[in-house]
Every structure is written in structure tokens, then in C-alpha cells.
Amino acid sequence: MILLGVDPHKSTHTATAVEPVSNQQVGSMRIEASLADYRRLLAWAKRWPQRKWAVENANGPGRHLAQWLIARGESVRRLPECGGNGVVGGLVKRRP
């Protein structure tokens, strides 16, 4: 299982893939907040057949992406805004 944490902003979103047992980052991707790049993000994520998404601030800048992923059958957990910490599935990682 891979957890894909998304840090959304108005014009870009950054996704980080984390192996939850070791809390090791296995990939990262930054995209524009556009439908074309949502498709590119999902294609990138498909390298991990067993995956779950954690979208920060899914009632704000992450809402459109979260709804788009859910509409495509993806498992999405909506997270509140982290306020400076990256949170993926309960795992906390400080941003540099």
C-alpha cells in the first residue's frame, strides 16, 4: 500500500508517495491545478496499484482534485489544513 499525500495550492499541487510502514518517500510530483495535469498525476500514481490518497484542505484548494479522484474510483481521505506540517495518513513529516 502506498499513501499519496497531496499539498494543494491555488495554481499547483504537490503529491508525495509514501510507504507507510517505513514512512519512506518513494516519489513526488508537482502539477498545475488543471484537468490535464490531474490526468497526468493519476497516470503517475497508477504505478502503485494499491494506493490511497490523502488530500490536505479538501474543502479549499484541494476540493476539485479530491472530487475528481473520487469520481474515478480512487480512495481519498480528506485532511484538514496542516499549517506547516505534511501529514499523510496520520504520519507526520516536517517540511524543510
Coordinates of N, CA and C in Angstrom, one line a residue:
M1 N 0.8 -1.2 0.0 CA 0.0 0.0 0.0 C 0.9 1.2 0.0
I2 N 0.5 2.2 -0.8 CA 1.2 3.5 -0.9 C 0.2 4.6 -0.6
L3 N 0.6 5.5 0.3 CA -0.2 6.7 0.6 C 0.3 7.8 -0.3
L4 N -0.6 8.5 -1.0 CA -0.3 9.6 -1.8 C -0.8 10.9 -1.1
G5 N 0.1 11.6 -0.5 CA -0.3 12.9 0.1 C -0.2 14.0 -0.9
V6 N -1.3 14.9 -0.9 CA -1.3 16.0 -1.8 C -1.4 17.3 -1.0
D7 N -0.5 18.2 -1.3 CA -0.5 19.5 -0.7 C -1.0 20.5 -1.8
P8 N -2.3 20.9 -1.8 CA -2.8 21.7 -2.9 C -2.6 23.2 -2.6
H9 N -2.4 23.9 -3.7 CA -2.4 25.4 -3.7 C -3.2 25.9 -4.8
K10 N -3.5 27.2 -4.9 CA -4.4 27.7 -5.9 C -4.0 27.3 -7.3
S11 N -2.7 27.4 -7.7 CA -2.3 27.1 -9.1 C -1.5 25.8 -9.2
T12 N -1.0 25.2 -8.2 CA -0.2 24.0 -8.3 C -0.6 23.1 -7.1
H13 N -0.3 21.8 -7.3 CA -0.5 20.7 -6.3 C 0.8 19.9 -6.3
T14 N 1.2 19.5 -5.1 CA 2.4 18.7 -5.0 C 1.9 17.4 -4.3
A15 N 2.2 16.2 -5.0 CA 1.9 14.9 -4.4 C 3.2 14.2 -4.1
T16 N 3.1 13.5 -2.9 CA 4.2 12.7 -2.4 C 3.8 11.3 -2.1
A17 N 4.4 10.3 -2.7 CA 4.1 8.9 -2.4 C 5.0 8.5 -1.2
V18 N 4.3 7.9 -0.2 CA 5.0 7.4 1.0 C 4.6 6.0 1.2
E19 N 5.7 5.2 1.6 CA 5.5 3.8 2.0 C 5.2 3.9 3.5
P20 N 3.9 3.6 4.0 CA 3.6 3.9 5.3 C 4.3 3.1 6.4
V21 N 4.7 1.9 6.2 CA 5.4 1.1 7.2 C 6.7 1.8 7.6
S22 N 7.5 2.2 6.6 CA 8.8 2.8 6.8 C 8.8 4.3 6.9
N23 N 7.6 4.9 6.4 CA 7.5 6.3 6.3 C 8.5 6.9 5.3
Q24 N 8.9 6.1 4.3 CA 9.9 6.5 3.3 C 9.2 7.0 2.1
Q25 N 9.7 8.2 1.6 CA 9.2 8.8 0.4 C 9.7 8.0 -0.8
V26 N 8.8 7.6 -1.7 CA 9.1 6.8 -2.8 C 8.9 7.6 -4.1
G27 N 8.4 8.7 -4.1 CA 8.2 9.5 -5.3 C 7.5 10.8 -5.0
S28 N 7.6 11.8 -5.9 CA 7.0 13.1 -5.7 C 6.7 13.7 -7.1
M29 N 5.7 14.5 -7.2 CA 5.3 15.1 -8.4 C 4.6 16.4 -8.2
R30 N 4.9 17.4 -8.9 CA 4.2 18.7 -8.8 C 3.5 19.0 -10.1
I31 N 2.2 19.3 -10.0 CA 1.4 19.6 -11.2 C 0.7 20.9 -11.1
E32 N 0.3 21.4 -12.3 CA -0.6 22.6 -12.3 C -2.0 22.1 -11.9
A33 N -2.7 23.0 -11.4 CA -4.1 22.7 -10.9 C -5.0 22.8 -12.2
S34 N -4.9 21.7 -13.0 CA -5.7 21.7 -14.3 C -6.1 20.2 -14.5
L35 N -7.2 20.1 -15.3 CA -7.7 18.7 -15.6 C -6.6 17.9 -16.4
A36 N -5.9 18.6 -17.3 CA -4.8 17.8 -18.0 C -3.8 17.3 -17.0
D37 N -3.4 18.1 -16.0 CA -2.4 17.6 -15.1 C -3.0 16.6 -14.1
Y38 N -4.3 16.7 -13.8 CA -4.9 15.7 -12.9 C -4.7 14.4 -13.6
R39 N -5.0 14.3 -14.9 CA -4.8 13.0 -15.6 C -3.4 12.6 -15.6
R40 N -2.5 13.5 -15.7 CA -1.0 13.1 -15.6 C -0.7 12.6 -14.2
L41 N -1.2 13.2 -13.2 CA -1.0 12.8 -11.8 C -1.5 11.4 -11.6
L42 N -2.7 11.1 -12.0 CA -3.3 9.8 -11.9 C -2.5 8.7 -12.6
A43 N -2.1 9.0 -13.8 CA -1.3 8.1 -14.6 C 0.0 7.8 -13.8
W44 N 0.6 8.8 -13.2 CA 1.9 8.6 -12.4 C 1.6 7.7 -11.3
A45 N 0.4 7.9 -10.6 CA 0.1 7.2 -9.4 C -0.2 5.7 -9.7
K46 N -0.6 5.4 -10.9 CA -1.0 4.0 -11.2 C 0.1 3.0 -11.2
R47 N 1.4 3.5 -11.0 CA 2.5 2.6 -10.8 C 2.4 1.8 -9.5
W48 N 1.5 2.3 -8.6 CA 1.2 1.7 -7.3 C -0.2 1.3 -7.3
P49 N -0.5 0.0 -7.7 CA -1.9 -0.5 -7.8 C -2.7 -0.4 -6.5
Q50 N -2.0 -0.6 -5.4 CA -2.7 -0.4 -4.1 C -2.3 0.9 -3.5
R51 N -3.2 1.9 -3.6 CA -2.8 3.2 -3.2 C -4.1 3.9 -2.5
K52 N -3.8 4.8 -1.7 CA -4.8 5.7 -1.1 C -4.3 7.1 -1.1
W53 N -5.2 8.0 -1.3 CA -4.9 9.4 -1.4 C -5.3 10.1 -0.1
A54 N -4.4 11.1 0.3 CA -4.7 11.9 1.4 C -4.6 13.4 0.9
V55 N -5.7 14.1 0.8 CA -5.7 15.4 0.2 C -5.9 16.4 1.3
E56 N -4.9 17.3 1.5 CA -4.9 18.3 2.5 C -5.9 19.4 2.1
N57 N -6.6 20.0 3.0 CA -7.5 21.1 2.7 C -8.5 20.8 1.6
A58 N -9.1 19.7 1.6 CA -10.0 19.2 0.6 C -11.3 20.0 0.5
N59 N -11.5 20.9 1.4 CA -12.7 21.8 1.3 C -12.3 23.2 0.8
G60 N -11.0 23.3 0.5 CA -10.4 24.6 -0.1 C -9.8 24.3 -1.4
P61 N -8.5 24.6 -1.6 CA -7.8 24.4 -2.9 C -7.8 22.9 -3.3
G62 N -7.9 22.0 -2.4 CA -7.8 20.5 -2.8 C -9.2 19.9 -3.2
R63 N -10.2 20.7 -3.1 CA -11.6 20.2 -3.3 C -11.8 19.6 -4.7
H64 N -11.4 20.4 -5.7 CA -11.7 19.9 -7.1 C -10.9 18.6 -7.4
L65 N -9.6 18.6 -7.0 CA -8.8 17.3 -7.2 C -9.4 16.2 -6.4
A66 N -9.8 16.4 -5.2 CA -10.4 15.3 -4.4 C -11.6 14.7 -5.0
Q67 N -12.5 15.6 -5.5 CA -13.7 15.2 -6.1 C -13.5 14.5 -7.4
W68 N -12.5 15.0 -8.2 CA -12.1 14.4 -9.4 C -11.6 13.0 -9.2
L69 N -10.7 12.8 -8.2 CA -10.2 11.4 -7.9 C -11.3 10.5 -7.5
I70 N -12.2 10.9 -6.6 CA -13.3 10.1 -6.1 C -14.2 9.7 -7.3
A71 N -14.4 10.6 -8.2 CA -15.3 10.3 -9.4 C -14.6 9.2 -10.3
R72 N -13.3 9.0 -10.1 CA -12.6 8.0 -10.9 C -12.3 6.7 -10.1
G73 N -13.0 6.6 -9.0 CA -12.9 5.4 -8.2 C -11.8 5.3 -7.3
E74 N -11.0 6.4 -7.1 CA -9.9 6.4 -6.2 C -10.3 6.5 -4.7
S75 N -9.5 5.9 -3.8 CA -9.8 6.0 -2.4 C -9.1 7.3 -1.9
V76 N -10.0 8.2 -1.4 CA -9.5 9.6 -1.0 C -9.9 9.9 0.4
R77 N -8.9 10.3 1.2 CA -9.1 10.7 2.6 C -8.9 12.2 2.6
R78 N -9.9 13.0 3.1 CA -9.8 14.4 3.1 C -9.2 14.8 4.5
L79 N -8.1 15.6 4.4 CA -7.4 16.1 5.6 C -7.6 17.6 5.8
P80 N -7.7 18.0 7.1 CA -7.7 19.5 7.3 C -6.4 20.1 6.9
E81 N -6.3 21.4 6.8 CA -5.1 22.1 6.5 C -4.1 21.8 7.6
C82 N -2.8 21.5 7.2 CA -1.8 21.1 8.1 C -1.1 22.2 8.8
G83 N -1.1 23.4 8.3 CA -0.4 24.5 8.9 C 1.1 24.4 9.0
G84 N 1.8 23.9 8.0 CA 3.2 23.8 8.0 C 3.8 22.4 8.2
N85 N 3.0 21.4 8.5 CA 3.5 20.1 8.6 C 2.8 19.3 7.5
G86 N 3.5 18.4 6.8 CA 2.9 17.5 5.9 C 2.4 16.3 6.6
V87 N 1.1 16.0 6.4 CA 0.5 14.8 7.1 C 0.0 13.9 6.0
V88 N 0.4 12.6 6.1 CA -0.1 11.6 5.2 C -0.6 10.4 6.0
G89 N -1.9 10.2 6.0 CA -2.4 9.0 6.6 C -2.0 8.9 8.1
G90 N -2.0 10.0 8.8 CA -1.6 10.0 10.2 C -0.1 10.1 10.4
L91 N 0.7 10.0 9.4 CA 2.2 10.1 9.5 C 2.5 11.6 9.4
V92 N 3.3 12.1 10.2 CA 3.7 13.5 10.1 C 5.1 13.6 9.7
K93 N 5.4 14.5 8.7 CA 6.7 14.8 8.3 C 6.9 16.3 8.2
R94 N 7.9 16.8 8.8 CA 8.1 18.2 8.8 C 8.6 18.6 7.4
R95 N 8.1 19.8 7.0 CA 8.6 20.3 5.7 C 9.9 21.0 6.0
P96 N 10.8 21.0 5.0 CA 12.1 21.7 5.2 C 12.0 23.2 5.3

